[in-house]
Amino acid sequence: MTAMNLLALIDDILLAILSHSETCKQFERLTHSRGVWLVACEKYVLRRHLPFFTSGSRLDGLDAAELERRTCLALRVAKAWTGSISRPLTDAGGYPKPSKAITFDANSNGNFISELRFCPRWVGGKMEDWLLTVAKGIWSEISCWDLSGFKDSTWKEKIVGKWTRKGALIRDVVVNKDCSNDACLAVSLTQNDSHRIELLGIRRDDDDLSSVVFDTLATFESLHRVISLEGDICATSNDTTEIHILNWRKKCLGVLQYDDPTIADTIPARCLQVAFAHECIIVGFARSISLYPAFRLPFESSSGSLNSDETIAECHCYQPLATCRIDWTDCMSVVVPPTYPPDLDESTSEDLEDTLAPVLFLLRAESEDPWTSNVHTIMHYKLHPDRRFIEQQVPGPPEPNPRSTESENGASILPYEYPPATSAYMRYHRGFLRCPDLALGPCGTALWVNPRTRTSTGLVMEDARPPSPEDGQSSEEWLCGTVLPAGSASKEAQPIQKSGAYRLWTNPSSSGEASWTALDYVESLGWIGLGANDGSVTLLRMVDV
């Protein structure tokens, strides 16, 4: 078979032929070529915007074996959602469902799981799959679970390490988006009368490789909650007027200020998300979404501490470039898809525009009508890059009259077309919701918990009408999943039909003893985790690896 005929085959048949590499030496040599997998990754994964686990490394930093593993994993994840690797991810065919599921007891004392976070690490050329759970009893405790070998039928949950502070209550836990950074997670906690944030690293114990050790890398006193962690940059908020963007390693920071006089007296400006996008910082609040300028942290603290009043007083403060109001929101997920920039010396503005994907938002908006308080809406927004701003980023020969950062009418040009455009929505009944978490992947797959309906019997009503699946109510709790629409957001948002929201998993505790309280999702690895109020954890994997 000639190369031309081989490439003319559809993807499913081509991969089936290449799978014979285990029995054919020529195919075996072919499939071990790094160039083959580099082309396959760029053509079949990156250009089609399929989920790809980057781990903070560029493709040229991966050897042939790891590049093959991640490329095949991306294709399997796409197939789990669409039924075929030939379809685009937004064409979800068949019925997506996990390939494996297991439920285990993550807390022998029965304390509820307040937070659950996957913590994949890329250390020394080896992939570590860890799961972190936070259980709250008399004081909080973080447990680390080893997920390696999950595909085996004999896999048994194994706790490999714990971290706690006596008498401390953990308020927030965030995992570093850079999987190769020393700081694996940031924790904000309260202990006695002390409020502080700790940066923690996780590593294998030198004396016992089957266990892990938590190392405290940095600690600073702060009333702020930790919001996000990306590399050495940590974002924290006091939920009133300030967000601190700090480099914990260099001990320096900048301040984002926020003040909305229309709601400041009645509703706290609770910060839900902080995301670092192209040439800007995006902050999601409970009632608004703001865009701040990107900046270099201006100085290194002369005192060497982030706790001193001098450090806070000397740092520069930034105001939002733009702000848009949204409905009251109790949970929000903001995703900045990874970019794989072309050679800027040869690229055009069209190339760069195609490389920069829109920022994705998923939020749960509550109705402001008191008579429909149980009707909420899952909203999907997109923030598209502004072509005029992108054109200024492409290098070229010097112009006699350089272009300004202002438009023709004198207004400043923002990195993105503001405000975000509504792309899709779905209305549903809030019911008895104990897990408000929303999970959104860079490629548009989204997860949320559909709760049981509220009980309306007893003193309130006799012989209440049983919940009806037609109106979105049910006596069961289940995990919903969907693939959000791709392409440019139109002025008229597309409703997500009930047929487009899939029931991925149903809580086996139909009577409600174990309601889900925490949700986490890693799109590129196919991991889904659910924590419950009885201390149990349900692990789902969309692919067999």
Coordinates of C-alpha atoms in Angstrom, one line a residue:
M1 CA 0.0 0.0 0.0
T2 CA 1.5 3.4 -1.0
A3 CA 1.8 6.3 1.3
M4 CA -0.9 8.1 -0.7
N5 CA -3.4 5.3 -0.3
L6 CA -2.6 4.9 3.4
L7 CA -3.2 8.6 4.1
A8 CA -6.5 8.4 2.2
L9 CA -8.0 6.1 4.7
I10 CA -10.3 7.4 7.4
D11 CA -8.8 7.9 10.9
D12 CA -10.5 4.9 12.5
I13 CA -9.2 2.4 9.9
L14 CA -5.8 4.0 9.9
L15 CA -5.4 3.7 13.7
A16 CA -6.6 0.1 13.5
I17 CA -3.8 -0.7 11.0
L18 CA -1.2 1.1 13.1
S19 CA -2.3 -1.0 16.1
H20 CA -0.7 -4.0 14.4
S21 CA 2.6 -2.5 15.5
E22 CA 2.7 -5.1 18.3
T23 CA 3.0 -7.9 15.8
C24 CA 4.7 -6.3 12.8
K25 CA 8.3 -5.0 13.2
Q26 CA 8.1 -2.5 10.4
F27 CA 5.0 -0.9 11.9
E28 CA 6.7 -1.1 15.3
R29 CA 9.6 1.0 14.1
L30 CA 7.2 3.4 12.4
T31 CA 5.2 4.0 15.5
H32 CA 8.3 4.6 17.6
S33 CA 9.3 7.5 15.3
R34 CA 8.9 10.8 17.1
G35 CA 8.3 12.6 13.8
V36 CA 5.2 10.4 13.2
W37 CA 3.7 11.3 16.5
L38 CA 4.6 14.9 16.3
V39 CA 2.7 15.2 13.0
A40 CA -0.2 13.1 14.3
C41 CA -0.5 15.3 17.4
E42 CA -0.5 18.6 15.5
K43 CA -2.8 17.4 12.7
Y44 CA -5.3 15.2 14.6
V45 CA -5.3 16.7 18.0
L46 CA -4.1 20.3 18.3
R47 CA -5.6 21.6 15.0
R48 CA -8.9 19.9 15.8
H49 CA -8.9 21.4 19.3
L50 CA -9.1 18.0 21.1
P51 CA -8.2 17.7 24.8
F52 CA -4.5 17.5 25.2
F53 CA -2.6 17.3 28.5
T54 CA 0.2 19.9 28.3
S55 CA 1.6 19.7 31.8
G56 CA 3.3 23.1 31.2
S57 CA 5.7 21.5 28.6
R58 CA 5.9 22.3 24.9
L59 CA 5.8 19.5 22.4
D60 CA 9.6 19.7 21.9
G61 CA 10.1 18.8 25.5
L62 CA 8.3 15.4 25.2
D63 CA 10.1 12.3 24.0
A64 CA 8.5 9.9 21.4
A65 CA 6.9 7.6 24.0
E66 CA 5.3 10.4 26.0
L67 CA 4.1 12.2 22.9
E68 CA 2.5 8.9 21.6
R69 CA 0.8 8.3 25.0
R70 CA -0.7 11.8 25.2
T71 CA -1.8 11.8 21.5
C72 CA -3.6 8.5 21.9
L73 CA -5.1 9.7 25.2
A74 CA -6.5 12.8 23.5
L75 CA -8.0 10.7 20.7
R76 CA -9.6 8.3 23.3
V77 CA -11.1 11.2 25.3
A78 CA -12.6 12.7 22.1
K79 CA -14.0 9.3 21.2
A80 CA -15.5 8.8 24.6
W81 CA -17.6 12.0 24.0
T82 CA -18.3 11.6 20.3
G83 CA -18.2 7.8 19.6
S84 CA -15.6 8.3 16.9
I85 CA -12.2 10.0 16.6
S86 CA -13.3 11.3 13.2
R87 CA -16.0 13.6 14.5
P88 CA -15.4 17.0 15.9
L89 CA -15.7 17.2 19.7
T90 CA -18.9 19.3 19.5
D91 CA -20.6 16.5 17.5
A92 CA -21.3 14.3 20.5
G93 CA -22.8 11.1 19.1
G94 CA -24.1 8.0 20.9
Y95 CA -24.3 8.3 24.6
P96 CA -21.1 9.4 26.5
K97 CA -20.5 7.4 29.6
P98 CA -17.5 6.6 31.9
S99 CA -15.5 3.4 31.0
K100 CA -14.9 2.7 34.7
A101 CA -16.3 3.8 38.0
I102 CA -15.6 3.1 41.6
T103 CA -16.8 4.4 45.0
F104 CA -14.7 4.2 48.1
D105 CA -14.7 5.5 51.7
A106 CA -12.3 8.4 51.8
N107 CA -13.0 9.2 55.5
S108 CA -13.5 6.5 58.1
N109 CA -15.0 9.0 60.5
G110 CA -17.8 9.8 58.1
N111 CA -16.9 13.5 57.9
F112 CA -18.1 15.1 54.7
I113 CA -15.8 15.8 51.8
S114 CA -15.8 19.6 51.5
E115 CA -13.4 19.8 48.5
L116 CA -11.9 17.3 46.0
R117 CA -9.1 18.1 43.6
F118 CA -7.1 16.1 41.0
C119 CA -3.4 16.8 41.2
P120 CA -1.6 15.4 38.2
R121 CA 2.1 16.1 38.4
W122 CA 4.9 15.8 35.7
V123 CA 8.1 15.3 37.7
G124 CA 11.4 14.1 36.4
G125 CA 9.8 12.8 33.2
K126 CA 7.3 10.7 35.1
M127 CA 3.5 11.2 35.4
E128 CA 2.0 11.1 38.9
D129 CA -1.8 10.8 39.2
W130 CA -2.9 12.1 42.7
L131 CA -6.2 12.9 44.1
L132 CA -6.6 15.4 47.1
T133 CA -9.6 15.3 49.4
V134 CA -10.5 17.7 52.2
A135 CA -12.5 16.3 55.1
K136 CA -13.8 18.6 57.8
G137 CA -14.2 17.3 61.3
I138 CA -13.0 18.9 64.5
W139 CA -10.3 20.3 62.2
S140 CA -9.7 19.9 58.5
E141 CA -7.4 17.3 56.9
I142 CA -6.1 16.9 53.4
S143 CA -5.6 13.3 52.2
C144 CA -3.6 12.3 49.1
W145 CA -4.6 9.3 47.1
D146 CA -2.5 7.5 44.4
L147 CA -4.6 6.8 41.3
S148 CA -1.9 4.9 39.3
G149 CA -3.1 1.6 38.0
F150 CA -6.8 2.7 38.2
K151 CA -7.5 0.7 34.9
D152 CA -6.6 -2.6 36.6
S153 CA -9.5 -4.7 37.9
T154 CA -7.5 -5.3 41.1
W155 CA -7.0 -1.5 41.8
K156 CA -7.6 -0.6 45.4
E157 CA -7.8 2.9 46.8
K158 CA -4.6 3.8 48.6
I159 CA -3.9 6.8 50.7
V160 CA -0.3 7.8 50.4
G161 CA -0.1 11.0 52.6
K162 CA -1.9 13.4 54.8
W163 CA -1.5 17.1 55.8
T164 CA -3.2 19.0 58.6
R165 CA -2.7 21.7 61.2
K166 CA -4.1 21.0 64.6
G167 CA -7.2 23.0 65.2
A168 CA -7.1 24.5 61.8
L169 CA -10.1 25.0 59.5
I170 CA -9.3 24.9 55.8
R171 CA -11.3 27.4 53.8
D172 CA -10.0 27.0 50.3
V173 CA -7.7 24.7 48.3
V174 CA -6.5 25.3 44.7
V175 CA -4.2 23.1 42.7
N176 CA -1.4 24.7 40.5
K177 CA -2.3 24.8 36.8
D178 CA 1.4 24.3 36.1
C179 CA 1.9 20.6 36.7
S180 CA 5.7 20.9 36.8
N181 CA 5.9 23.7 39.4
D182 CA 7.3 23.0 42.9
A183 CA 4.1 24.4 44.5
C184 CA 1.4 21.8 44.0
L185 CA -1.3 23.6 45.9
A186 CA -2.2 26.7 47.9
V187 CA -4.3 26.5 51.1
S188 CA -6.1 29.3 52.9
L189 CA -6.9 28.4 56.5
T190 CA -7.9 29.7 59.9
Q191 CA -6.1 28.4 63.1
N192 CA -7.1 29.8 66.4
D193 CA -7.0 33.6 65.8
S194 CA -4.6 33.3 62.9
H195 CA -5.5 33.6 59.2
R196 CA -2.9 32.6 56.6
I197 CA -2.1 31.1 53.2
E198 CA 0.3 28.2 52.8
L199 CA 2.0 27.0 49.6
L200 CA 2.6 23.3 49.6
G201 CA 4.6 20.9 47.5
I202 CA 4.1 17.2 47.2
R203 CA 6.9 14.7 46.5
R204 CA 7.7 11.1 46.9
D205 CA 9.2 10.2 50.3
D206 CA 12.9 9.4 49.8
D207 CA 12.7 6.6 52.5
D208 CA 9.4 5.2 51.3
L209 CA 8.6 5.7 47.6
S210 CA 5.0 4.4 48.2
S211 CA 4.3 7.5 50.3
V212 CA 4.3 11.2 49.7
V213 CA 5.5 14.1 51.8
F214 CA 3.9 17.6 52.0
D215 CA 6.5 20.4 52.1
T216 CA 5.6 23.9 53.2
L217 CA 7.2 26.2 50.6
A218 CA 5.9 29.6 51.8
T219 CA 3.5 30.9 54.5
F220 CA 2.1 34.4 54.9
E221 CA -0.5 35.9 57.2
S222 CA -3.6 37.1 55.3
L223 CA -7.3 37.4 55.7
H224 CA -7.6 36.7 52.0
R225 CA -9.0 33.6 50.4
V226 CA -6.8 31.8 47.8
I227 CA -8.6 31.9 44.4
S228 CA -6.1 30.5 41.8
L229 CA -2.5 29.4 41.4
E230 CA -0.6 29.3 38.2
G231 CA 3.1 28.7 38.3
D232 CA 4.6 31.1 40.9
I233 CA 1.7 33.5 40.7
C234 CA -1.1 33.2 43.3
A235 CA -4.3 35.2 43.3
T236 CA -6.1 35.9 46.6
S237 CA -9.2 38.0 47.5
N238 CA -10.7 39.7 50.5
D239 CA -14.2 39.6 49.0
T240 CA -14.7 43.3 49.5
T241 CA -12.5 45.6 47.4
E242 CA -9.1 44.0 46.6
I243 CA -7.5 41.1 44.8
H244 CA -3.8 40.4 45.4
I245 CA -1.7 39.0 42.5
L246 CA 1.5 37.8 44.1
N247 CA 4.6 35.9 43.3
W248 CA 5.2 33.7 46.3
R249 CA 8.7 32.9 45.3
K250 CA 10.0 36.4 44.8
K251 CA 7.8 37.9 47.6
C252 CA 6.3 40.7 45.4
L253 CA 2.7 41.6 44.6
G254 CA 0.3 43.9 42.7
V255 CA -3.3 44.8 43.7
L256 CA -6.4 44.7 41.6
Q257 CA -9.0 47.1 43.0
Y258 CA -12.8 46.7 42.6
D259 CA -15.6 49.1 43.7
D260 CA -19.1 48.9 42.4
P261 CA -21.1 51.5 44.3
T262 CA -24.4 50.2 43.0
I263 CA -24.1 46.9 45.0
A264 CA -21.4 47.6 47.5
D265 CA -23.9 48.4 50.3
T266 CA -26.1 45.4 49.8
I267 CA -24.1 42.5 48.2
P268 CA -20.5 41.6 48.9
A269 CA -18.3 41.6 45.8
R270 CA -17.4 37.9 46.3
C271 CA -14.6 36.9 44.0
L272 CA -15.3 33.5 42.3
Q273 CA -12.5 33.1 39.7
V274 CA -9.3 34.8 38.5
A275 CA -7.8 33.8 35.1
F276 CA -4.7 34.9 33.3
A277 CA -5.5 35.4 29.7
H278 CA -3.8 37.1 26.7
E279 CA -2.4 40.4 27.8
C280 CA -5.0 40.7 30.6
I281 CA -6.4 39.3 33.8
I282 CA -10.1 38.2 34.0
V283 CA -11.9 38.3 37.3
G284 CA -15.3 36.8 37.9
F285 CA -17.4 38.2 40.7
A286 CA -20.8 37.1 42.0
R287 CA -22.5 40.0 40.1
S288 CA -20.0 41.0 37.4
I289 CA -17.0 40.0 35.2
S290 CA -14.1 42.5 35.0
L291 CA -11.1 42.7 32.7
Y292 CA -7.8 44.1 34.2
P293 CA -4.6 44.9 32.5
A294 CA -1.8 42.4 32.5
F295 CA 1.3 43.7 34.4
R296 CA 4.7 42.7 35.6
L297 CA 5.0 42.6 39.3
P298 CA 6.7 45.9 39.9
F299 CA 9.2 45.2 42.5
E300 CA 10.6 42.7 45.0
S301 CA 9.7 43.4 48.6
S302 CA 12.6 45.1 50.4
S303 CA 11.5 43.5 53.6
G304 CA 11.4 40.1 52.0
S305 CA 7.9 39.5 53.4
L306 CA 4.4 39.8 52.0
N307 CA 3.1 40.4 55.4
S308 CA 4.4 43.9 56.0
D309 CA 2.3 47.0 55.7
E310 CA 5.1 48.6 53.7
T311 CA 4.9 46.0 51.0
I312 CA 1.2 46.5 50.6
A313 CA 1.5 50.3 50.6
E314 CA 4.3 50.5 48.0
C315 CA 2.8 48.1 45.4
H316 CA 0.9 49.5 42.4
C317 CA -2.9 49.3 42.2
Y318 CA -4.9 48.6 39.0
Q319 CA -8.4 49.4 38.1
P320 CA -10.5 47.4 35.7
L321 CA -10.4 48.2 32.0
A322 CA -14.0 47.0 31.5
T323 CA -16.8 45.5 33.6
C324 CA -20.1 44.0 32.7
R325 CA -22.9 43.1 35.0
I326 CA -24.4 39.5 35.2
D327 CA -27.1 37.8 37.1
W328 CA -26.5 36.7 40.7
T329 CA -24.0 33.8 40.4
D330 CA -23.2 31.2 43.0
C331 CA -20.6 29.3 41.0
M332 CA -18.4 30.1 38.0
S333 CA -15.8 28.3 36.0
V334 CA -13.4 30.3 33.7
V335 CA -11.1 28.5 31.3
V336 CA -8.3 30.0 29.1
P337 CA -7.6 27.3 26.5
P338 CA -3.8 26.7 26.0
T339 CA -2.2 28.3 23.0
Y340 CA 0.4 26.8 20.7
P341 CA 1.8 29.9 19.1
P342 CA 3.3 29.7 15.5
D343 CA 6.6 31.2 14.6
L344 CA 5.9 34.9 15.2
D345 CA 8.6 36.0 12.7
E346 CA 6.6 34.4 9.9
S347 CA 3.1 34.6 11.2
T348 CA 0.3 36.9 10.2
S349 CA -2.5 38.4 12.3
E350 CA -4.8 35.7 10.8
D351 CA -2.5 32.9 12.1
L352 CA -2.3 34.5 15.5
E353 CA -6.0 35.0 15.7
D354 CA -6.6 31.3 14.8
T355 CA -4.1 30.3 17.6
L356 CA -5.8 32.3 20.3
A357 CA -8.9 30.5 21.4
P358 CA -11.8 32.4 23.1
V359 CA -12.0 32.4 26.9
L360 CA -14.8 30.2 28.1
F361 CA -17.2 30.9 31.0
L362 CA -19.7 28.5 32.6
L363 CA -21.8 29.8 35.5
R364 CA -25.0 29.1 37.4
A365 CA -27.2 32.2 37.4
E366 CA -30.0 32.5 39.9
S367 CA -33.3 34.2 39.1
E368 CA -33.9 37.6 40.7
D369 CA -37.6 36.9 40.7
P370 CA -38.6 35.7 44.2
W371 CA -41.5 33.7 42.8
T372 CA -39.1 31.6 40.6
S373 CA -36.3 31.2 43.1
N374 CA -36.0 27.5 42.3
V375 CA -35.4 28.0 38.6
H376 CA -31.8 28.6 37.8
T377 CA -29.9 28.8 34.5
I378 CA -26.6 27.3 33.4
M379 CA -25.0 30.0 31.2
H380 CA -22.1 29.6 28.8
Y381 CA -20.2 32.7 27.7
K382 CA -17.4 33.3 25.3
L383 CA -14.9 36.1 25.2
H384 CA -13.3 36.3 21.7
P385 CA -9.9 37.9 21.0
D386 CA -10.1 41.4 19.4
R387 CA -8.6 41.2 15.9
R388 CA -7.5 44.9 16.1
F389 CA -5.5 44.2 19.3
I390 CA -4.0 41.1 17.7
E391 CA -2.8 43.0 14.7
Q392 CA -0.7 45.2 17.0
Q393 CA 1.1 42.1 18.4
V394 CA 2.4 40.8 15.1
P395 CA 6.0 42.0 14.5
G396 CA 6.7 43.7 11.2
P397 CA 8.8 46.5 9.6
P398 CA 8.6 49.9 11.3
E399 CA 5.8 52.1 10.0
P400 CA 6.2 55.9 9.5
N401 CA 3.0 56.4 11.5
P402 CA 2.8 53.6 14.1
R403 CA -0.7 52.3 15.0
S404 CA -2.1 53.5 18.3
T405 CA -3.7 51.3 21.0
E406 CA -6.9 53.4 20.4
S407 CA -9.7 52.9 17.9
E408 CA -10.8 55.5 15.5
N409 CA -13.3 57.0 18.0
G410 CA -10.5 57.3 20.6
A411 CA -11.6 54.4 22.8
S412 CA -9.0 52.0 24.0
I413 CA -8.7 48.6 22.2
L414 CA -9.0 45.7 24.6
P415 CA -7.4 42.3 24.1
Y416 CA -10.8 40.8 23.9
E417 CA -14.2 41.8 22.4
Y418 CA -16.0 43.0 25.6
P419 CA -18.4 42.1 27.1
P420 CA -18.6 38.3 26.8
A421 CA -21.2 37.0 24.4
T422 CA -23.8 34.4 25.5
S423 CA -23.2 31.2 23.6
A424 CA -25.6 28.7 25.2
Y425 CA -27.9 28.2 28.2
M426 CA -30.0 25.6 29.9
R427 CA -32.7 26.2 32.6
Y428 CA -33.2 23.7 35.4
H429 CA -34.6 23.3 38.9
R430 CA -32.1 24.0 41.7
G431 CA -33.7 21.5 44.0
F432 CA -31.7 20.2 47.0
L433 CA -28.3 21.2 45.8
R434 CA -25.3 20.6 48.0
C435 CA -22.7 20.6 45.3
P436 CA -22.8 23.9 43.4
D437 CA -19.5 23.2 41.6
L438 CA -19.3 23.5 37.9
A439 CA -16.6 21.9 35.8
L440 CA -15.6 23.2 32.3
G441 CA -12.8 21.9 30.1
P442 CA -10.8 23.9 27.6
C443 CA -12.4 22.1 24.7
G444 CA -16.0 22.8 25.9
T445 CA -17.0 19.7 27.8
A446 CA -19.0 20.7 30.9
L447 CA -20.2 18.9 34.0
W448 CA -22.5 19.7 36.8
V449 CA -24.7 18.0 39.4
N450 CA -28.4 17.8 38.8
P451 CA -29.9 17.6 42.3
R452 CA -32.9 15.9 43.8
T453 CA -36.1 17.9 44.0
R454 CA -36.9 19.6 47.3
T455 CA -39.3 17.8 49.6
S456 CA -42.7 19.5 49.8
T457 CA -44.6 17.2 52.1
G458 CA -45.4 17.2 55.8
L459 CA -46.4 20.6 57.3
V460 CA -46.2 22.3 54.0
M461 CA -48.3 20.1 51.7
E462 CA -50.1 16.9 51.8
D463 CA -50.0 14.3 49.0
A464 CA -47.5 16.4 47.1
R465 CA -47.2 15.8 43.4
P466 CA -44.3 13.5 42.6
P467 CA -41.4 15.1 40.7
S468 CA -41.7 14.9 37.0
P469 CA -38.7 14.2 34.7
E470 CA -40.4 16.4 32.0
D471 CA -40.0 19.6 34.1
G472 CA -36.5 18.8 35.1
Q473 CA -37.3 17.5 38.6
S474 CA -36.4 14.1 39.9
S475 CA -36.0 12.2 43.2
E476 CA -32.6 11.1 42.0
E477 CA -29.3 13.0 42.0
W478 CA -27.1 12.6 38.9
L479 CA -24.1 14.0 37.1
C480 CA -24.9 15.9 33.9
G481 CA -22.5 16.3 31.0
T482 CA -22.6 18.2 27.7
V483 CA -20.4 19.5 24.9
L484 CA -20.9 23.2 24.5
P485 CA -21.3 24.7 21.0
A486 CA -18.1 25.7 19.2
G487 CA -17.6 28.6 16.8
S488 CA -18.3 32.3 17.3
A489 CA -21.0 33.2 19.8
S490 CA -24.1 34.6 18.1
K491 CA -26.3 37.4 19.3
E492 CA -29.0 34.8 20.1
A493 CA -27.7 32.1 22.4
Q494 CA -28.5 28.5 21.7
P495 CA -30.5 26.6 24.3
I496 CA -29.0 23.3 25.4
Q497 CA -31.8 20.8 24.8
K498 CA -32.5 18.1 27.3
S499 CA -31.4 15.6 24.7
G500 CA -28.0 17.4 24.6
A501 CA -27.3 17.1 28.3
Y502 CA -26.3 13.5 29.1
R503 CA -26.8 11.7 32.4
L504 CA -23.3 10.4 32.9
W505 CA -23.8 8.9 36.4
T506 CA -26.5 8.5 38.9
N507 CA -26.0 8.7 42.7
P508 CA -26.7 5.2 43.9
S509 CA -27.9 6.6 47.3
S510 CA -31.5 7.3 46.1
S511 CA -32.7 8.0 49.6
G512 CA -30.3 10.9 50.0
E513 CA -28.0 9.6 52.8
A514 CA -25.0 10.4 50.5
S515 CA -25.5 13.6 48.6
W516 CA -22.6 14.9 46.5
T517 CA -20.8 17.9 48.0
A518 CA -17.7 18.4 45.7
L519 CA -16.9 17.9 42.0
D520 CA -13.7 18.1 40.0
Y521 CA -12.8 17.3 36.4
V522 CA -9.7 17.0 34.2
E523 CA -10.9 17.0 30.6
S524 CA -7.6 16.0 29.0
L525 CA -7.1 13.0 31.3
G526 CA -10.7 11.9 31.4
W527 CA -10.9 12.1 35.3
I528 CA -14.1 12.9 37.1
G529 CA -14.4 13.0 40.9
L530 CA -17.4 13.4 43.2
G531 CA -17.2 13.8 47.0
A532 CA -20.2 13.1 49.3
N533 CA -21.4 14.2 52.7
D534 CA -20.9 10.7 54.1
G535 CA -17.1 10.8 53.4
S536 CA -17.3 8.7 50.2
V537 CA -15.7 9.5 46.9
T538 CA -16.8 8.3 43.5
L539 CA -14.1 8.2 40.8
L540 CA -15.1 8.0 37.1
R541 CA -12.8 7.6 34.1
M542 CA -14.0 8.4 30.6
V543 CA -11.2 6.4 28.9
D544 CA -9.3 3.1 29.4
V545 CA -5.5 3.9 29.6

